[in-house]
mmCIF file of C-alpha atoms (C1' of nucleotides) in Angstrom:
data_model
loop_
_atom_site.group_PDB
_atom_site.id
_atom_site.type_symbol
_atom_site.label_atom_id
_atom_site.label_comp_id
_atom_site.label_asym_id
_atom_site.label_seq_id
_atom_site.Cartn_x
_atom_site.Cartn_y
_atom_site.Cartn_z
ATOM 1 C CA MET A 178 0.000 0.000 0.000
ATOM 2 C CA SER A 179 2.779 2.419 0.826
ATOM 3 C CA GLU A 180 5.743 0.746 -0.851
ATOM 4 C CA PRO A 181 6.826 1.713 -4.348
ATOM 5 C CA ALA A 182 6.500 -1.031 -6.902
ATOM 6 C CA ARG A 183 9.731 -2.747 -7.866
ATOM 7 C CA LEU A 184 10.344 -4.316 -11.187
ATOM 8 C CA GLN A 185 12.814 -6.893 -10.051
ATOM 9 C CA ARG A 186 12.725 -9.275 -7.183
ATOM 10 C CA VAL A 187 15.742 -9.730 -5.021
ATOM 11 C CA PRO A 188 16.114 -13.338 -3.834
ATOM 12 C CA GLY A 189 14.802 -13.728 -0.295
ATOM 13 C CA ASP A 190 12.485 -10.786 -0.845
ATOM 14 C CA PRO A 191 9.095 -10.355 0.850
ATOM 15 C CA THR A 192 7.541 -10.897 -2.611
ATOM 16 C CA PRO A 193 4.381 -9.010 -1.744
ATOM 17 C CA GLY A 194 3.032 -9.717 -5.181
ATOM 18 C CA ASP A 195 2.601 -13.456 -4.618
ATOM 19 C CA PRO A 196 -0.845 -14.484 -3.508
ATOM 20 C CA PRO A 197 -0.736 -15.712 0.093
ATOM 21 C CA ALA A 198 -0.762 -19.482 0.544
ATOM 22 C CA TYR A 199 -4.078 -19.394 2.368
ATOM 23 C CA ASP A 200 -4.674 -23.090 1.864
ATOM 24 C CA LEU A 201 -1.501 -24.245 3.600
ATOM 25 C CA ILE A 202 -1.782 -21.567 6.285
ATOM 26 C CA GLU A 203 -5.246 -22.706 7.233
ATOM 27 C CA LEU A 204 -4.571 -26.404 6.858
ATOM 28 C CA PHE A 205 -1.616 -26.069 9.170
ATOM 29 C CA PHE A 206 -3.787 -24.373 11.761
ATOM 30 C CA PHE A 207 -6.593 -26.927 11.684
ATOM 31 C CA ALA A 208 -4.279 -29.927 11.448
ATOM 32 C CA TYR A 209 -2.167 -28.866 14.390
ATOM 33 C CA ARG A 210 -5.222 -28.177 16.503
ATOM 34 C CA ASP A 211 -6.565 -31.666 15.971
ATOM 35 C CA PHE A 212 -3.116 -33.167 16.397
ATOM 36 C CA VAL A 213 -2.618 -31.727 19.882
ATOM 37 C CA GLY A 214 -6.284 -32.159 20.727
ATOM 38 C CA ASP A 215 -6.020 -35.945 20.899
ATOM 39 C CA PRO A 216 -3.656 -36.036 23.896
ATOM 40 C CA ASP A 217 -5.522 -33.245 25.655
ATOM 41 C CA ARG A 218 -8.451 -35.476 26.524
ATOM 42 C CA ILE A 219 -6.252 -38.113 28.138
ATOM 43 C CA LEU A 220 -4.100 -35.574 29.941
ATOM 44 C CA ALA A 221 -7.183 -34.033 31.514
ATOM 45 C CA ASP A 222 -7.798 -37.317 33.381
ATOM 46 C CA TYR A 223 -4.478 -36.840 35.135
ATOM 47 C CA GLY A 224 -4.942 -33.129 35.791
ATOM 48 C CA PHE A 225 -2.268 -32.362 33.236
ATOM 49 C CA GLY A 226 -2.236 -29.979 30.308
ATOM 50 C CA ARG A 227 -0.242 -29.518 27.143
ATOM 51 C CA ALA A 228 2.693 -28.079 28.976
ATOM 52 C CA HIS A 229 2.986 -31.286 30.984
ATOM 53 C CA HIS A 230 2.764 -33.303 27.806
ATOM 54 C CA ARG A 231 5.664 -31.503 26.198
ATOM 55 C CA VAL A 232 7.868 -31.938 29.238
ATOM 56 C CA LEU A 233 6.950 -35.583 29.654
ATOM 57 C CA HIS A 234 7.511 -36.232 25.978
ATOM 58 C CA PHE A 235 11.006 -34.815 25.796
ATOM 59 C CA VAL A 236 12.087 -36.270 29.120
ATOM 60 C CA ASP A 237 10.946 -39.665 27.902
ATOM 61 C CA ARG A 238 12.644 -39.262 24.574
ATOM 62 C CA GLN A 239 15.907 -37.887 25.935
ATOM 63 C CA SER A 240 16.231 -39.792 29.145
ATOM 64 C CA GLY A 241 18.711 -38.140 31.460
ATOM 65 C CA LEU A 242 18.619 -34.680 29.969
ATOM 66 C CA THR A 243 19.278 -31.694 32.197
ATOM 67 C CA ILE A 244 17.060 -28.763 33.090
ATOM 68 C CA ALA A 245 19.114 -26.486 30.865
ATOM 69 C CA GLU A 246 18.773 -28.835 27.900
ATOM 70 C CA LEU A 247 15.052 -29.103 28.393
ATOM 71 C CA LEU A 248 14.706 -25.329 28.613
ATOM 72 C CA ASP A 249 16.618 -25.027 25.380
ATOM 73 C CA ILE A 250 14.281 -27.428 23.601
ATOM 74 C CA LEU A 251 11.055 -25.955 24.926
ATOM 75 C CA LYS A 252 12.134 -22.309 24.781
ATOM 76 C CA ILE A 253 10.261 -21.316 27.913
ATOM 77 C CA THR A 254 11.529 -19.802 31.153
ATOM 78 C CA LYS A 255 12.671 -21.977 34.011
ATOM 79 C CA GLN A 256 9.833 -20.607 36.137
ATOM 80 C CA SER A 257 7.280 -21.864 33.636
ATOM 81 C CA LEU A 258 9.035 -25.180 33.345
ATOM 82 C CA ASN A 259 9.316 -25.582 37.084
ATOM 83 C CA ARG A 260 5.616 -25.259 37.641
ATOM 84 C CA VAL A 261 4.733 -28.211 35.441
ATOM 85 C CA LEU A 262 7.854 -30.223 36.168
ATOM 86 C CA LYS A 263 7.161 -30.052 39.889
ATOM 87 C CA GLU A 264 3.716 -31.536 39.327
ATOM 88 C CA LEU A 265 5.070 -34.303 37.131
ATOM 89 C CA ILE A 266 7.579 -35.188 39.830
ATOM 90 C CA GLU A 267 5.055 -35.013 42.683
ATOM 91 C CA LYS A 268 2.639 -37.274 40.855
ATOM 92 C CA GLY A 269 5.398 -39.765 40.108
ATOM 93 C CA PHE A 270 5.746 -39.401 36.346
ATOM 94 C CA VAL A 271 9.226 -37.913 36.302
ATOM 95 C CA GLU A 272 12.230 -38.644 38.459
ATOM 96 C CA VAL A 273 15.223 -36.436 39.178
ATOM 97 C CA ARG A 274 18.749 -37.591 39.842
ATOM 98 C CA THR A 275 21.747 -35.494 40.657
ATOM 99 C CA GLY A 276 24.361 -35.409 37.944
ATOM 100 C CA THR A 277 27.498 -37.417 38.596
ATOM 101 C CA GLN A 278 30.140 -35.557 36.627
ATOM 102 C CA ASP A 279 28.513 -32.235 37.536
ATOM 103 C CA ARG A 280 26.569 -32.439 40.765
ATOM 104 C CA ARG A 281 24.871 -29.101 40.130
ATOM 105 C CA GLN A 282 22.906 -30.615 37.290
ATOM 106 C CA ARG A 283 19.585 -32.396 37.666
ATOM 107 C CA LEU A 284 19.077 -35.297 35.285
ATOM 108 C CA LEU A 285 15.496 -36.040 34.346
ATOM 109 C CA PHE A 286 13.989 -39.466 33.742
ATOM 110 C CA THR A 287 10.467 -40.770 33.301
ATOM 111 C CA THR A 288 9.295 -43.326 35.847
ATOM 112 C CA ALA A 289 7.648 -46.539 34.637
ATOM 113 C CA GLN A 290 4.310 -44.785 34.978
ATOM 114 C CA GLY A 291 5.629 -41.714 33.177
ATOM 115 C CA HIS A 292 7.017 -43.781 30.359
ATOM 116 C CA GLU A 293 3.718 -45.579 29.923
ATOM 117 C CA LEU A 294 1.812 -42.310 29.675
ATOM 118 C CA ALA A 295 4.324 -40.766 27.282
ATOM 119 C CA LEU A 296 4.110 -43.838 25.086
ATOM 120 C CA ARG A 297 0.342 -43.872 25.163
ATOM 121 C CA LEU A 298 0.185 -40.263 24.016
ATOM 122 C CA ALA A 299 2.812 -40.791 21.338
ATOM 123 C CA ARG A 300 0.884 -43.775 20.015
ATOM 124 C CA LEU A 301 -2.295 -41.767 19.900
ATOM 125 C CA GLN A 302 -0.600 -39.125 17.795
ATOM 126 C CA THR A 303 1.061 -41.792 15.702
ATOM 127 C CA ARG A 304 -2.300 -43.326 14.946
ATOM 128 C CA ARG A 305 -3.519 -40.022 13.514
ATOM 129 C CA ILE A 306 -0.367 -39.732 11.441
ATOM 130 C CA GLU A 307 -0.674 -43.285 10.147
ATOM 131 C CA ARG A 308 -4.259 -42.727 9.155
ATOM 132 C CA ALA A 309 -3.238 -39.551 7.368
ATOM 133 C CA LEU A 310 -0.645 -41.469 5.398
ATOM 134 C CA GLU A 311 -2.434 -44.744 4.761
ATOM 135 C CA ASN A 312 -4.180 -43.689 1.580
ATOM 136 C CA GLY A 313 -1.265 -41.772 0.184
ATOM 137 C CA ALA A 314 1.678 -42.827 -1.891
ATOM 138 C CA PRO A 315 4.576 -44.346 0.076
ATOM 139 C CA GLU A 316 6.571 -41.171 -0.592
ATOM 140 C CA LEU A 317 4.005 -39.081 1.253
ATOM 141 C CA ARG A 318 5.532 -39.770 4.626
ATOM 142 C CA GLU A 319 8.944 -38.659 3.519
ATOM 143 C CA ALA A 320 7.508 -35.584 1.814
ATOM 144 C CA ALA A 321 5.647 -34.609 4.976
ATOM 145 C CA GLY A 322 8.824 -34.923 6.998
ATOM 146 C CA ARG A 323 10.844 -32.893 4.539
ATOM 147 C CA PHE A 324 8.217 -30.180 4.393
ATOM 148 C CA LEU A 325 7.966 -29.879 8.158
ATOM 149 C CA LEU A 326 11.719 -29.808 8.602
ATOM 150 C CA ALA A 327 12.022 -27.091 5.976
ATOM 151 C CA MET A 328 9.395 -25.048 7.823
ATOM 152 C CA ILE A 329 11.698 -24.848 10.845
ATOM 153 C CA ASP A 330 14.115 -21.925 11.199
ATOM 154 C CA PRO A 331 17.359 -22.918 9.470
ATOM 155 C CA ALA A 332 19.302 -21.976 12.592
ATOM 156 C CA GLU A 333 17.328 -24.489 14.643
ATOM 157 C CA ARG A 334 17.381 -27.349 12.199
ATOM 158 C CA GLY A 335 20.638 -28.822 13.371
ATOM 159 C CA GLU A 336 19.464 -29.012 16.929
ATOM 160 C CA VAL A 337 16.109 -30.429 15.879
ATOM 161 C CA MET A 338 17.772 -33.169 13.869
ATOM 162 C CA GLU A 339 19.799 -34.117 16.907
ATOM 163 C CA ILE A 340 16.636 -34.314 18.946
ATOM 164 C CA LEU A 341 14.998 -36.441 16.259
ATOM 165 C CA SER A 342 17.776 -38.974 16.602
ATOM 166 C CA GLY A 343 16.378 -39.508 20.092
ATOM 167 C CA ARG A 344 19.705 -40.312 21.623
ATOM 168 C CA THR A 345 19.303 -40.830 25.311
ATOM 169 C CA LYS A 346 21.590 -38.907 27.613
ATOM 170 C CA GLU A 347 21.931 -41.641 30.221
ATOM 171 C CA ALA A 348 25.680 -41.853 29.718
ATOM 172 C CA ALA A 349 25.825 -39.357 32.568
ATOM 173 C CA GLN A 350 24.447 -41.849 35.063
ATOM 174 C CA MET B 144 6.552 -53.227 26.630
ATOM 175 C CA SER B 145 3.987 -55.194 28.608
ATOM 176 C CA GLU B 146 1.524 -56.169 25.880
ATOM 177 C CA PRO B 147 1.578 -59.543 24.152
ATOM 178 C CA ALA B 148 2.559 -59.447 20.500
ATOM 179 C CA ARG B 149 -0.209 -59.958 17.999
ATOM 180 C CA LEU B 150 0.270 -61.587 14.656
ATOM 181 C CA GLN B 151 -2.561 -59.861 12.850
ATOM 182 C CA ARG B 152 -3.692 -56.301 12.815
ATOM 183 C CA VAL B 153 -7.317 -55.330 12.629
ATOM 184 C CA PRO B 154 -7.777 -52.258 10.428
ATOM 185 C CA GLY B 155 -8.250 -49.127 12.489
ATOM 186 C CA ASP B 156 -6.516 -50.771 15.415
ATOM 187 C CA PRO B 157 -4.515 -48.845 18.005
ATOM 188 C CA THR B 158 -1.521 -50.847 16.706
ATOM 189 C CA PRO B 159 0.424 -50.441 19.941
ATOM 190 C CA GLY B 160 3.193 -52.515 18.449
ATOM 191 C CA ASP B 161 4.169 -49.914 15.881
ATOM 192 C CA PRO B 162 7.002 -47.706 16.948
ATOM 193 C CA PRO B 163 5.722 -44.172 17.561
ATOM 194 C CA ALA B 164 6.363 -41.705 14.740
ATOM 195 C CA TYR B 165 8.588 -39.574 16.929
ATOM 196 C CA ASP B 166 10.128 -37.796 13.972
ATOM 197 C CA LEU B 167 6.853 -36.452 12.587
ATOM 198 C CA ILE B 168 5.477 -35.744 16.057
ATOM 199 C CA GLU B 169 8.459 -33.588 16.922
ATOM 200 C CA LEU B 170 8.798 -31.972 13.513
ATOM 201 C CA PHE B 171 5.173 -30.946 13.683
ATOM 202 C CA PHE B 172 5.756 -29.341 17.061
ATOM 203 C CA PHE B 173 8.837 -27.369 16.066
ATOM 204 C CA ALA B 174 7.514 -26.391 12.654
ATOM 205 C CA TYR B 175 4.245 -25.093 14.024
ATOM 206 C CA ARG B 176 6.024 -23.119 16.704
ATOM 207 C CA ASP B 177 8.166 -21.306 14.180
ATOM 208 C CA PHE B 178 5.236 -20.873 11.833
ATOM 209 C CA VAL B 179 3.138 -18.990 14.371
ATOM 210 C CA GLY B 180 6.182 -17.276 15.834
ATOM 211 C CA ASP B 181 6.669 -15.078 12.762
ATOM 212 C CA PRO B 182 3.414 -13.139 13.127
ATOM 213 C CA ASP B 183 3.799 -12.897 16.894
ATOM 214 C CA ARG B 184 6.569 -10.322 16.629
ATOM 215 C CA ILE B 185 4.535 -8.033 14.397
ATOM 216 C CA LEU B 186 1.354 -8.454 16.410
ATOM 217 C CA ALA B 187 3.175 -7.378 19.558
ATOM 218 C CA ASP B 188 3.700 -3.933 17.985
ATOM 219 C CA TYR B 189 -0.058 -3.496 17.870
ATOM 220 C CA GLY B 190 -0.686 -4.919 21.329
ATOM 221 C CA PHE B 191 -2.270 -7.979 19.767
ATOM 222 C CA GLY B 192 -1.693 -11.674 20.363
ATOM 223 C CA ARG B 193 -2.326 -14.902 18.506
ATOM 224 C CA ALA B 194 -5.995 -14.839 19.346
ATOM 225 C CA HIS B 195 -6.332 -11.499 17.567
ATOM 226 C CA HIS B 196 -4.460 -12.893 14.592
ATOM 227 C CA ARG B 197 -6.814 -15.825 14.180
ATOM 228 C CA VAL B 198 -9.873 -13.607 14.341
ATOM 229 C CA LEU B 199 -8.436 -11.038 11.970
ATOM 230 C CA HIS B 200 -7.370 -13.759 9.559
ATOM 231 C CA PHE B 201 -10.726 -15.459 9.242
ATOM 232 C CA VAL B 202 -12.676 -12.212 9.143
ATOM 233 C CA ASP B 203 -10.453 -11.051 6.332
ATOM 234 C CA ARG B 204 -10.754 -14.316 4.485
ATOM 235 C CA GLN B 205 -14.501 -14.686 4.928
ATOM 236 C CA SER B 206 -15.637 -11.129 4.710
ATOM 237 C CA GLY B 207 -19.122 -10.736 6.125
ATOM 238 C CA LEU B 208 -19.190 -13.841 8.253
ATOM 239 C CA THR B 209 -21.294 -13.877 11.402
ATOM 240 C CA ILE B 210 -20.269 -14.300 15.024
ATOM 241 C CA ALA B 211 -21.733 -17.793 15.060
ATOM 242 C CA GLU B 212 -19.770 -18.803 11.967
ATOM 243 C CA LEU B 213 -16.581 -17.443 13.430
ATOM 244 C CA LEU B 214 -17.152 -19.276 16.693
ATOM 245 C CA ASP B 215 -17.676 -22.453 14.747
ATOM 246 C CA ILE B 216 -14.374 -22.035 12.938
ATOM 247 C CA LEU B 217 -12.331 -21.089 15.979
ATOM 248 C CA LYS B 218 -14.025 -23.452 18.421
ATOM 249 C CA ILE B 219 -13.775 -21.098 21.375
ATOM 250 C CA THR B 220 -16.480 -19.598 23.561
ATOM 251 C CA LYS B 221 -18.181 -16.370 22.630
ATOM 252 C CA GLN B 222 -16.773 -14.760 25.769
ATOM 253 C CA SER B 223 -13.237 -15.509 24.624
ATOM 254 C CA LEU B 224 -13.989 -14.299 21.144
ATOM 255 C CA ASN B 225 -15.634 -11.145 22.377
ATOM 256 C CA ARG B 226 -12.631 -10.041 24.353
ATOM 257 C CA VAL B 227 -10.321 -9.988 21.344
ATOM 258 C CA LEU B 228 -12.961 -8.986 18.837
ATOM 259 C CA LYS B 229 -13.824 -5.936 20.917
ATOM 260 C CA GLU B 230 -10.200 -4.827 20.837
ATOM 261 C CA LEU B 231 -9.957 -5.340 17.082
ATOM 262 C CA ILE B 232 -13.062 -3.221 16.607
ATOM 263 C CA GLU B 233 -11.968 -0.488 19.020
ATOM 264 C CA LYS B 234 -8.610 -0.184 17.330
ATOM 265 C CA GLY B 235 -10.230 0.008 13.929
ATOM 266 C CA PHE B 236 -9.169 -3.280 12.377
ATOM 267 C CA VAL B 237 -12.580 -4.902 12.197
ATOM 268 C CA GLU B 238 -15.957 -3.424 11.418
ATOM 269 C CA VAL B 239 -19.397 -4.722 12.342
ATOM 270 C CA ARG B 240 -22.567 -4.330 10.342
ATOM 271 C CA THR B 241 -26.010 -5.507 11.220
ATOM 272 C CA GLY B 242 -27.303 -8.320 9.030
ATOM 273 C CA THR B 243 -29.957 -7.352 6.517
ATOM 274 C CA GLN B 244 -31.948 -10.555 6.110
ATOM 275 C CA ASP B 245 -31.543 -11.295 9.813
ATOM 276 C CA ARG B 246 -31.000 -8.176 11.858
ATOM 277 C CA ARG B 247 -29.927 -10.193 14.899
ATOM 278 C CA GLN B 248 -26.759 -11.168 13.148
ATOM 279 C CA ARG B 249 -23.566 -9.156 13.176
ATOM 280 C CA LEU B 250 -21.558 -9.342 9.980
ATOM 281 C CA LEU B 251 -17.824 -8.889 10.361
ATOM 282 C CA PHE B 252 -15.513 -7.136 7.933
ATOM 283 C CA THR B 253 -11.912 -5.989 8.066
ATOM 284 C CA THR B 254 -11.310 -2.273 7.623
ATOM 285 C CA ALA B 255 -8.649 -1.119 5.145
ATOM 286 C CA GLN B 256 -6.170 -1.095 8.013
ATOM 287 C CA GLY B 257 -7.312 -4.533 9.143
ATOM 288 C CA HIS B 258 -7.022 -5.948 5.667
ATOM 289 C CA GLU B 259 -3.500 -4.591 5.326
ATOM 290 C CA LEU B 260 -2.393 -6.190 8.570
ATOM 291 C CA ALA B 261 -4.050 -9.504 7.749
ATOM 292 C CA LEU B 262 -2.330 -9.523 4.396
ATOM 293 C CA ARG B 263 1.008 -8.640 5.866
ATOM 294 C CA LEU B 264 0.832 -11.517 8.297
ATOM 295 C CA ALA B 265 -0.354 -13.943 5.646
ATOM 296 C CA ARG B 266 2.523 -12.927 3.412
ATOM 297 C CA LEU B 267 4.974 -13.447 6.209
ATOM 298 C CA GLN B 268 3.734 -16.974 6.713
ATOM 299 C CA THR B 269 3.634 -17.532 2.984
ATOM 300 C CA ARG B 270 7.269 -16.577 2.743
ATOM 301 C CA ARG B 271 8.204 -19.304 5.195
ATOM 302 C CA ILE B 272 6.111 -21.797 3.263
ATOM 303 C CA GLU B 273 7.662 -20.801 -0.044
ATOM 304 C CA ARG B 274 11.136 -21.134 1.337
ATOM 305 C CA ALA B 275 10.239 -24.551 2.675
ATOM 306 C CA LEU B 276 9.086 -25.629 -0.759
ATOM 307 C CA GLU B 277 11.637 -23.945 -2.979
ATOM 308 C CA ASN B 278 14.219 -26.690 -2.895
ATOM 309 C CA GLY B 279 11.749 -29.528 -3.133
ATOM 310 C CA ALA B 280 10.138 -31.227 -6.079
ATOM 311 C CA PRO B 281 7.101 -29.425 -7.498
ATOM 312 C CA GLU B 282 4.909 -32.160 -6.038
ATOM 313 C CA LEU B 283 6.022 -31.292 -2.524
ATOM 314 C CA ARG B 284 3.472 -28.535 -2.153
ATOM 315 C CA GLU B 285 0.622 -30.765 -3.082
ATOM 316 C CA ALA B 286 1.911 -33.529 -0.825
ATOM 317 C CA ALA B 287 2.150 -31.134 2.118
ATOM 318 C CA GLY B 288 -1.415 -30.012 1.539
ATOM 319 C CA ARG B 289 -2.715 -33.549 1.272
ATOM 320 C CA PHE B 290 -0.883 -34.614 4.407
ATOM 321 C CA LEU B 291 -2.198 -31.691 6.447
ATOM 322 C CA LEU B 292 -5.742 -32.194 5.245
ATOM 323 C CA ALA B 293 -5.571 -35.878 6.124
ATOM 324 C CA MET B 294 -4.391 -34.965 9.630
ATOM 325 C CA ILE B 295 -7.668 -33.145 10.256
ATOM 326 C CA ASP B 296 -10.600 -35.003 11.815
ATOM 327 C CA PRO B 297 -12.614 -36.528 8.975
ATOM 328 C CA ALA B 298 -15.769 -34.954 10.374
ATOM 329 C CA GLU B 299 -14.258 -31.510 10.050
ATOM 330 C CA ARG B 300 -12.755 -31.895 6.618
ATOM 331 C CA GLY B 301 -15.792 -30.835 4.698
ATOM 332 C CA GLU B 302 -16.094 -27.618 6.615
ATOM 333 C CA VAL B 303 -12.366 -26.951 6.312
ATOM 334 C CA MET B 304 -12.476 -27.402 2.567
ATOM 335 C CA GLU B 305 -15.279 -24.875 2.368
ATOM 336 C CA ILE B 306 -13.195 -22.447 4.363
ATOM 337 C CA LEU B 307 -10.226 -23.067 2.087
ATOM 338 C CA SER B 308 -12.314 -22.002 -0.866
ATOM 339 C CA GLY B 309 -12.313 -18.586 0.810
ATOM 340 C CA ARG B 310 -15.716 -17.645 -0.439
ATOM 341 C CA THR B 311 -16.676 -14.291 0.961
ATOM 342 C CA LYS B 312 -20.030 -14.021 2.661
ATOM 343 C CA GLU B 313 -20.789 -10.473 1.522
ATOM 344 C CA ALA B 314 -23.895 -11.585 -0.355
ATOM 345 C CA ALA B 315 -25.667 -10.777 2.878
ATOM 346 C CA GLN B 316 -24.904 -7.081 2.583
ATOM 347 C "C1'" DT C 165 -50.396 -11.387 18.034
ATOM 348 C "C1'" DG C 166 -47.935 -13.469 21.579
ATOM 349 C "C1'" DA C 167 -44.755 -17.254 23.192
ATOM 350 C "C1'" DG C 168 -40.664 -19.224 22.532
ATOM 351 C "C1'" DA C 169 -36.344 -19.787 20.050
ATOM 352 C "C1'" DT C 170 -32.188 -17.684 18.410
ATOM 353 C "C1'" DA C 171 -28.064 -14.369 17.882
ATOM 354 C "C1'" DT C 172 -25.483 -11.637 20.345
ATOM 355 C "C1'" DG C 173 -23.535 -9.146 24.365
ATOM 356 C "C1'" DT C 174 -21.966 -8.867 29.049
ATOM 357 C "C1'" DC C 175 -20.654 -9.586 34.072
ATOM 358 C "C1'" DA C 176 -17.944 -12.233 37.217
ATOM 359 C "C1'" DA C 177 -14.805 -15.593 38.471
ATOM 360 C "C1'" DC C 178 -11.433 -18.946 37.503
ATOM 361 C "C1'" DA C 179 -7.432 -21.837 35.311
ATOM 362 C "C1'" DA C 180 -3.465 -22.802 32.401
ATOM 363 C "C1'" DG C 181 0.633 -21.455 30.969
ATOM 364 C "C1'" DG C 182 3.370 -17.959 29.332
ATOM 365 C "C1'" DC C 183 6.343 -13.735 31.180
ATOM 366 C "C1'" DT C 184 9.729 -10.454 34.152
ATOM 367 C "C1'" DG C 185 12.558 -9.411 38.093
ATOM 368 C "C1'" DA C 186 14.874 -10.445 42.202
ATOM 369 C "C1'" DC C 187 17.083 -13.452 45.157
ATOM 370 C "C1'" DT C 188 19.079 -18.092 47.171
ATOM 371 C "C1'" DT C 189 21.851 -22.220 47.281
ATOM 372 C "C1'" DA C 190 25.147 -25.577 45.923
ATOM 373 C "C1'" DA C 191 28.815 -26.877 43.193
ATOM 374 C "C1'" DA C 192 32.285 -26.087 39.741
ATOM 375 C "C1'" DA C 193 35.974 -23.403 37.691
ATOM 376 C "C1'" DC C 194 39.655 -20.562 37.764
ATOM 377 C "C1'" DG D 227 38.928 -18.184 47.693
ATOM 378 C "C1'" DT D 228 36.399 -15.548 44.486
ATOM 379 C "C1'" DT D 229 33.554 -15.883 40.655
ATOM 380 C "C1'" DT D 230 30.614 -18.291 37.628
ATOM 381 C "C1'" DT D 231 27.160 -21.570 36.707
ATOM 382 C "C1'" DA D 232 22.893 -24.751 37.366
ATOM 383 C "C1'" DA D 233 18.999 -24.887 39.510
ATOM 384 C "C1'" DG D 234 15.140 -23.452 42.657
ATOM 385 C "C1'" DT D 235 11.887 -20.083 44.403
ATOM 386 C "C1'" DC D 236 8.887 -15.980 45.468
ATOM 387 C "C1'" DA D 237 5.829 -12.560 43.807
ATOM 388 C "C1'" DG D 238 3.203 -10.549 40.449
ATOM 389 C "C1'" DC D 239 1.544 -9.838 35.777
ATOM 390 C "C1'" DC D 240 -0.579 -10.980 30.993
ATOM 391 C "C1'" DT D 241 -3.110 -13.603 27.480
ATOM 392 C "C1'" DT D 242 -6.389 -16.638 26.334
ATOM 393 C "C1'" DG D 243 -9.037 -20.191 27.346
ATOM 394 C "C1'" DT D 244 -13.132 -21.848 30.579
ATOM 395 C "C1'" DT D 245 -18.093 -21.909 33.166
ATOM 396 C "C1'" DG D 246 -22.411 -19.938 34.654
ATOM 397 C "C1'" DA D 247 -25.857 -16.548 34.708
ATOM 398 C "C1'" DC D 248 -28.445 -13.195 32.714
ATOM 399 C "C1'" DA D 249 -30.015 -9.203 29.264
ATOM 400 C "C1'" DT D 250 -31.577 -7.629 24.809
ATOM 401 C "C1'" DA D 251 -33.163 -7.591 20.222
ATOM 402 C "C1'" DT D 252 -35.115 -10.032 16.664
ATOM 403 C "C1'" DC D 253 -37.114 -13.791 14.277
ATOM 404 C "C1'" DT D 254 -40.418 -17.814 13.887
ATOM 405 C "C1'" DC D 255 -44.367 -20.116 14.328
ATOM 406 C "C1'" DA D 256 -48.804 -21.546 16.240
#
DNA sequence: TGAGATATGTCAACAAGGCTGACTTAAAAC
DNA sequence: GTTTTAAGTCAGCCTTGTTGACATATCTCA
C-alpha cells in the first residue's frame, strides 16, 4: 500500500506480489489443533495440560537430559518449566537424579508410569499420522517430513535433527 | 513393553506394536512453533496476540461472516472471542454491520487497516512456506497439503475445505 | 399477536501457561 | 577463595481459554 512497486525481485524478498498461501496456512492451523487435541483429553484425566505433555515427551525421549537442555528445547523460562515439572515429579511421572560428573545438574527421567503415559500419548498421535498417510503414496511420509523440517528456522534445524535422533543422555548416570 | 505381540492387525486398530512416529510428532511441534512465531513479533507492535491474529485472519478471508460462523471455525467460547474482537473493533481493524436478512446477526468485515495487517501476516507466513518448498520437487506442495488435510478429523474436513475455498459471505450485505 | 427460540452481548470468576525481576543455594571453575 | 554456573523459588503480571448466569433484540411459528 505504501511501498513503491519494484520491477525486479531480489532473492529472499518479501515478494508481496505473490498471492498468500491461504490453503496451507489454514490447513496447518486446523491440522495442528486436531493433532494436539487428541492427547488433551487423556491428559485431563491426570490433571495435566499440554505443557505437561511436552515436558513428559522430551524427558521420555531424551532420558537423562538436564534442566538447561530441556529449557533449550522448549524455549520457555525456568519458572514456567518448574511449575509443570514439579507436578510431574510429585505425581510420580518424572524422576530427578543429581548429575554425577557435575553435581549441580539435575538429570530427568520418566518413571515406569511416566514412560507408559508418554508412550500412550505418542501412540495416539502416531495413529492419527498413520491414518493420514495410509491412503497416500509411500513417498508421502517422507515428503511430509521434509516439508515440516524445511518449515523450521534454518538456525534451529541442526538441533532439531539431533533431537529427532532420540539419543538418550543416560551416559551421565 | 507389557503387551503380548499380535500376529494380525485389525484395520483401524490402536496398533500399539508400531514404533511411535517420533520424527513427525516432533517436527510438527517445532515447525508449528516457528510458523506462528513469525506473526507474533509483528502483532506485539499493535498490542495484539495470537488470538487477535486468528480472528483477523478469518474475518479477512470470509468477509461478512457472522459471530456464530466465526465461533464455529475457531471453536472457542463467545466470551473468549468477544474479548479480542472488541479490541480489534476499538482499534479500527474490524468493522461490524447488522445483518440485513436477519437483523440479529452481526456481519464482520476488516477495515482497510485490518485488511492490510491480515495480508502482511499472511505474506509473512507464505514466505516461510515458499522457502520450505523452494528446494523440493514441485509435487512437494501438493503432498504437504494432502498430508495436512488428512491430519484433520474426517468430520471436520468438509467444513475446512469450504473455508479453504475462501468464499466471501458479503452476499448478505 | 404473543410465546418461545435464536443471535449476540456482558458480568464475574477462575485456570493454564506464558512472562519479568529479584534473590538463594550448591557446586564447579579458575 | 572468588567468581561463575545450574537450579530453585517468590511474587506478580498478561493472554487466552473456561463456566455460569443473565439481558436484549429479533425472528419464527402456532
